[in-house]
């Protein structure tokens, strides 16, 4: 699994011009699932993202997690994170998990974040979405399960 994690001041995802999820200060996580990913990968990655120390403490150092700051998380499914652009001009998506499996692991990931006590909002799986991200910092990290 792959998570593109962005620290944000606010973010929103819309489907057909209607808001599907919106957060204030927190994290936007664009989540990609590949063939062979497991329930354990989803739980591990959720724990890693929830506890990443990317928010500043009183000394101005990135030393606090979204859990510690009471921030929110917006999770958006993004199979294109497994796009292979090495050959030709059009990305190939053969590494991405099939939709049914990707959705199942996406839901496990979301539930694991909620179990951390986080306020979690989501996009709509397989929908065409418009994502508005106000990156704070900017801070953007790619986090992958083993």
PDB file of C-alpha atoms in Angstrom:
ATOM      1  CA  UNK A   1       0.000   0.000   0.000  1.00  0.00           C
ATOM      2  CA  UNK A   2       1.055   3.509  -0.693  1.00  0.00           C
ATOM      3  CA  UNK A   3      -0.096   6.674   1.068  1.00  0.00           C
ATOM      4  CA  UNK A   4       0.714  10.147  -0.157  1.00  0.00           C
ATOM      5  CA  UNK A   5       0.320  12.135   3.056  1.00  0.00           C
ATOM      6  CA  UNK A   6      -0.081  15.905   3.030  1.00  0.00           C
ATOM      7  CA  UNK A   7      -0.314  18.173   6.050  1.00  0.00           C
ATOM      8  CA  UNK A   8      -3.123  20.629   5.357  1.00  0.00           C
ATOM      9  CA  UNK A   9      -4.758  23.699   6.824  1.00  0.00           C
ATOM     10  CA  UNK A  10      -8.005  22.545   5.181  1.00  0.00           C
ATOM     11  CA  UNK A  11      -9.209  20.221   2.432  1.00  0.00           C
ATOM     12  CA  UNK A  12     -12.380  19.156   0.682  1.00  0.00           C
ATOM     13  CA  UNK A  13     -13.436  16.462  -1.753  1.00  0.00           C
ATOM     14  CA  UNK A  14     -16.449  16.880  -4.027  1.00  0.00           C
ATOM     15  CA  UNK A  15     -18.326  14.542  -6.346  1.00  0.00           C
ATOM     16  CA  UNK A  16     -20.541  16.087  -9.036  1.00  0.00           C
ATOM     17  CA  UNK A  17     -20.130  19.521  -7.404  1.00  0.00           C
ATOM     18  CA  UNK A  18     -21.421  18.212  -4.035  1.00  0.00           C
ATOM     19  CA  UNK A  19     -19.161  18.062  -0.990  1.00  0.00           C
ATOM     20  CA  UNK A  20     -18.400  14.468   0.009  1.00  0.00           C
ATOM     21  CA  UNK A  21     -15.970  15.252   2.819  1.00  0.00           C
ATOM     22  CA  UNK A  22     -14.295  18.287   4.327  1.00  0.00           C
ATOM     23  CA  UNK A  23     -11.718  18.850   7.072  1.00  0.00           C
ATOM     24  CA  UNK A  24      -9.851  21.682   8.749  1.00  0.00           C
ATOM     25  CA  UNK A  25      -6.294  21.283  10.041  1.00  0.00           C
ATOM     26  CA  UNK A  26      -5.022  17.749   9.613  1.00  0.00           C
ATOM     27  CA  UNK A  27      -3.905  15.311   6.940  1.00  0.00           C
ATOM     28  CA  UNK A  28      -5.039  14.420   3.446  1.00  0.00           C
ATOM     29  CA  UNK A  29      -4.112  10.842   2.621  1.00  0.00           C
ATOM     30  CA  UNK A  30      -4.257   9.714  -0.997  1.00  0.00           C
ATOM     31  CA  UNK A  31      -4.300   5.918  -0.715  1.00  0.00           C
ATOM     32  CA  UNK A  32      -3.218   3.396  -3.327  1.00  0.00           C
ATOM     33  CA  UNK A  33      -3.637  -0.371  -3.001  1.00  0.00           C
ATOM     34  CA  UNK A  34      -1.637  -2.894  -5.028  1.00  0.00           C
ATOM     35  CA  UNK A  35      -1.938  -6.599  -5.759  1.00  0.00           C
ATOM     36  CA  UNK A  36      -0.861  -8.631  -2.736  1.00  0.00           C
ATOM     37  CA  UNK A  37      -1.597  -5.995  -0.088  1.00  0.00           C
ATOM     38  CA  UNK A  38      -3.144  -7.419   3.069  1.00  0.00           C
ATOM     39  CA  UNK A  39      -5.323  -6.440   6.013  1.00  0.00           C
ATOM     40  CA  UNK A  40      -2.111  -6.190   8.058  1.00  0.00           C
ATOM     41  CA  UNK A  41      -0.668  -3.716   5.512  1.00  0.00           C
ATOM     42  CA  UNK A  42      -3.781  -1.542   5.816  1.00  0.00           C
ATOM     43  CA  UNK A  43      -3.650  -1.511   9.619  1.00  0.00           C
ATOM     44  CA  UNK A  44       0.116  -0.909   9.739  1.00  0.00           C
ATOM     45  CA  UNK A  45      -0.096   1.957   7.259  1.00  0.00           C
ATOM     46  CA  UNK A  46      -3.014   3.565   9.107  1.00  0.00           C
ATOM     47  CA  UNK A  47      -1.068   3.424  12.376  1.00  0.00           C
ATOM     48  CA  UNK A  48       2.013   4.887  10.679  1.00  0.00           C
ATOM     49  CA  UNK A  49       0.037   7.766   9.139  1.00  0.00           C
ATOM     50  CA  UNK A  50      -1.900   8.526  12.336  1.00  0.00           C
ATOM     51  CA  UNK A  51       1.298   8.718  14.353  1.00  0.00           C
ATOM     52  CA  UNK A  52       3.621  10.493  11.910  1.00  0.00           C
ATOM     53  CA  UNK A  53       5.160  13.440  13.723  1.00  0.00           C
ATOM     54  CA  UNK A  54       4.585  16.127  11.087  1.00  0.00           C
ATOM     55  CA  UNK A  55       2.960  18.869  13.168  1.00  0.00           C
ATOM     56  CA  UNK A  56       4.982  21.444  15.049  1.00  0.00           C
ATOM     57  CA  UNK A  57       5.399  21.422  18.808  1.00  0.00           C
ATOM     58  CA  UNK A  58       5.852  24.550  20.948  1.00  0.00           C
ATOM     59  CA  UNK A  59       9.504  24.751  19.867  1.00  0.00           C
ATOM     60  CA  UNK A  60       8.549  24.780  16.178  1.00  0.00           C
ATOM     61  CA  UNK A  61       9.847  21.253  15.489  1.00  0.00           C
ATOM     62  CA  UNK A  62       7.796  18.631  13.663  1.00  0.00           C
ATOM     63  CA  UNK A  63       7.243  16.542  16.763  1.00  0.00           C
ATOM     64  CA  UNK A  64       3.483  15.976  17.047  1.00  0.00           C
ATOM     65  CA  UNK A  65       1.106  13.640  15.234  1.00  0.00           C
ATOM     66  CA  UNK A  66      -2.402  14.287  13.935  1.00  0.00           C
ATOM     67  CA  UNK A  67      -3.655  12.210  16.885  1.00  0.00           C
ATOM     68  CA  UNK A  68      -1.826  14.468  19.352  1.00  0.00           C
ATOM     69  CA  UNK A  69      -3.033  17.687  17.728  1.00  0.00           C
ATOM     70  CA  UNK A  70      -6.665  16.592  17.476  1.00  0.00           C
ATOM     71  CA  UNK A  71      -6.599  17.147  13.723  1.00  0.00           C
ATOM     72  CA  UNK A  72      -8.778  15.449  11.137  1.00  0.00           C
ATOM     73  CA  UNK A  73      -7.989  13.166   8.212  1.00  0.00           C
ATOM     74  CA  UNK A  74      -9.418  13.127   4.697  1.00  0.00           C
ATOM     75  CA  UNK A  75      -8.767   9.826   2.892  1.00  0.00           C
ATOM     76  CA  UNK A  76      -9.145   9.600  -0.877  1.00  0.00           C
ATOM     77  CA  UNK A  77      -8.699   6.391  -2.847  1.00  0.00           C
ATOM     78  CA  UNK A  78      -6.118   6.909  -5.592  1.00  0.00           C
ATOM     79  CA  UNK A  79      -5.261   3.886  -7.736  1.00  0.00           C
ATOM     80  CA  UNK A  80      -3.088   6.135  -9.919  1.00  0.00           C
ATOM     81  CA  UNK A  81      -0.422   6.042  -7.177  1.00  0.00           C
ATOM     82  CA  UNK A  82       0.470   2.699  -8.735  1.00  0.00           C
ATOM     83  CA  UNK A  83       0.703   4.087 -12.260  1.00  0.00           C
ATOM     84  CA  UNK A  84       3.813   2.850 -14.057  1.00  0.00           C
ATOM     85  CA  UNK A  85       5.212   5.561 -16.331  1.00  0.00           C
ATOM     86  CA  UNK A  86       8.492   3.875 -17.276  1.00  0.00           C
ATOM     87  CA  UNK A  87       7.359   2.768 -20.737  1.00  0.00           C
ATOM     88  CA  UNK A  88       5.518   4.758 -23.370  1.00  0.00           C
ATOM     89  CA  UNK A  89       3.477   7.860 -22.659  1.00  0.00           C
ATOM     90  CA  UNK A  90       0.411   6.375 -21.031  1.00  0.00           C
ATOM     91  CA  UNK A  91       0.702   5.012 -17.473  1.00  0.00           C
ATOM     92  CA  UNK A  92       0.010   1.346 -16.905  1.00  0.00           C
ATOM     93  CA  UNK A  93      -1.959   0.292 -13.843  1.00  0.00           C
ATOM     94  CA  UNK A  94      -1.264  -3.449 -13.699  1.00  0.00           C
ATOM     95  CA  UNK A  95       0.186  -3.125 -10.163  1.00  0.00           C
ATOM     96  CA  UNK A  96      -3.041  -1.612  -8.784  1.00  0.00           C
ATOM     97  CA  UNK A  97      -5.358  -4.009  -6.989  1.00  0.00           C
ATOM     98  CA  UNK A  98      -8.742  -4.801  -8.559  1.00  0.00           C
ATOM     99  CA  UNK A  99     -11.519  -2.467  -7.351  1.00  0.00           C
ATOM    100  CA  UNK A 100     -13.240  -4.958  -5.007  1.00  0.00           C
ATOM    101  CA  UNK A 101     -10.016  -5.771  -3.145  1.00  0.00           C
ATOM    102  CA  UNK A 102      -8.836  -2.152  -3.152  1.00  0.00           C
ATOM    103  CA  UNK A 103     -12.144  -0.981  -1.673  1.00  0.00           C
ATOM    104  CA  UNK A 104     -12.059  -3.667   1.025  1.00  0.00           C
ATOM    105  CA  UNK A 105      -8.539  -2.633   2.114  1.00  0.00           C
ATOM    106  CA  UNK A 106      -9.406   1.056   1.811  1.00  0.00           C
ATOM    107  CA  UNK A 107     -12.269   0.497   4.272  1.00  0.00           C
ATOM    108  CA  UNK A 108      -9.992  -1.383   6.689  1.00  0.00           C
ATOM    109  CA  UNK A 109      -7.519   1.524   6.491  1.00  0.00           C
ATOM    110  CA  UNK A 110     -10.278   4.073   7.230  1.00  0.00           C
ATOM    111  CA  UNK A 111     -11.617   2.015  10.164  1.00  0.00           C
ATOM    112  CA  UNK A 112      -8.096   1.689  11.607  1.00  0.00           C
ATOM    113  CA  UNK A 113      -7.706   5.485  11.524  1.00  0.00           C
ATOM    114  CA  UNK A 114     -11.062   5.885  13.273  1.00  0.00           C
ATOM    115  CA  UNK A 115      -9.921   3.379  15.918  1.00  0.00           C
ATOM    116  CA  UNK A 116      -7.070   5.828  16.676  1.00  0.00           C
ATOM    117  CA  UNK A 117      -9.777   8.303  17.711  1.00  0.00           C
ATOM    118  CA  UNK A 118      -9.447  10.445  14.605  1.00  0.00           C
ATOM    119  CA  UNK A 119     -12.188  12.393  12.863  1.00  0.00           C
ATOM    120  CA  UNK A 120     -12.017  10.794   9.396  1.00  0.00           C
ATOM    121  CA  UNK A 121     -13.755  11.934   6.228  1.00  0.00           C
ATOM    122  CA  UNK A 122     -13.518  10.166   2.898  1.00  0.00           C
ATOM    123  CA  UNK A 123     -13.991  10.580  -0.795  1.00  0.00           C
ATOM    124  CA  UNK A 124     -16.276   8.255  -2.770  1.00  0.00           C
ATOM    125  CA  UNK A 125     -14.594   5.071  -3.960  1.00  0.00           C
ATOM    126  CA  UNK A 126     -14.376   4.828  -7.793  1.00  0.00           C
ATOM    127  CA  UNK A 127     -16.003   8.240  -8.281  1.00  0.00           C
ATOM    128  CA  UNK A 128     -14.552  11.096 -10.288  1.00  0.00           C
ATOM    129  CA  UNK A 129     -13.622  13.518  -7.529  1.00  0.00           C
ATOM    130  CA  UNK A 130     -12.412  17.066  -7.237  1.00  0.00           C
ATOM    131  CA  UNK A 131      -9.988  17.392  -4.345  1.00  0.00           C
ATOM    132  CA  UNK A 132      -9.143  20.803  -2.929  1.00  0.00           C
ATOM    133  CA  UNK A 133      -6.009  20.697  -0.796  1.00  0.00           C
ATOM    134  CA  UNK A 134      -4.458  23.597   1.098  1.00  0.00           C
ATOM    135  CA  UNK A 135      -1.046  22.079   1.795  1.00  0.00           C
ATOM    136  CA  UNK A 136       0.482  23.444   5.009  1.00  0.00           C
ATOM    137  CA  UNK A 137       4.237  23.877   4.929  1.00  0.00           C
ATOM    138  CA  UNK A 138       4.186  22.323   2.411  1.00  0.00           C
ATOM    139  CA  UNK A 139       4.650  18.932   4.021  1.00  0.00           C
ATOM    140  CA  UNK A 140       4.144  15.951   1.702  1.00  0.00           C
ATOM    141  CA  UNK A 141       5.400  12.421   2.376  1.00  0.00           C
ATOM    142  CA  UNK A 142       5.116   9.082   0.589  1.00  0.00           C
ATOM    143  CA  UNK A 143       4.620   6.244   3.078  1.00  0.00           C
ATOM    144  CA  UNK A 144       4.564   2.602   1.978  1.00  0.00           C
ATOM    145  CA  UNK A 145       3.872  -0.677   3.695  1.00  0.00           C
ATOM    146  CA  UNK A 146       6.547  -3.335   3.362  1.00  0.00           C
TER     147      UNK A 146
END
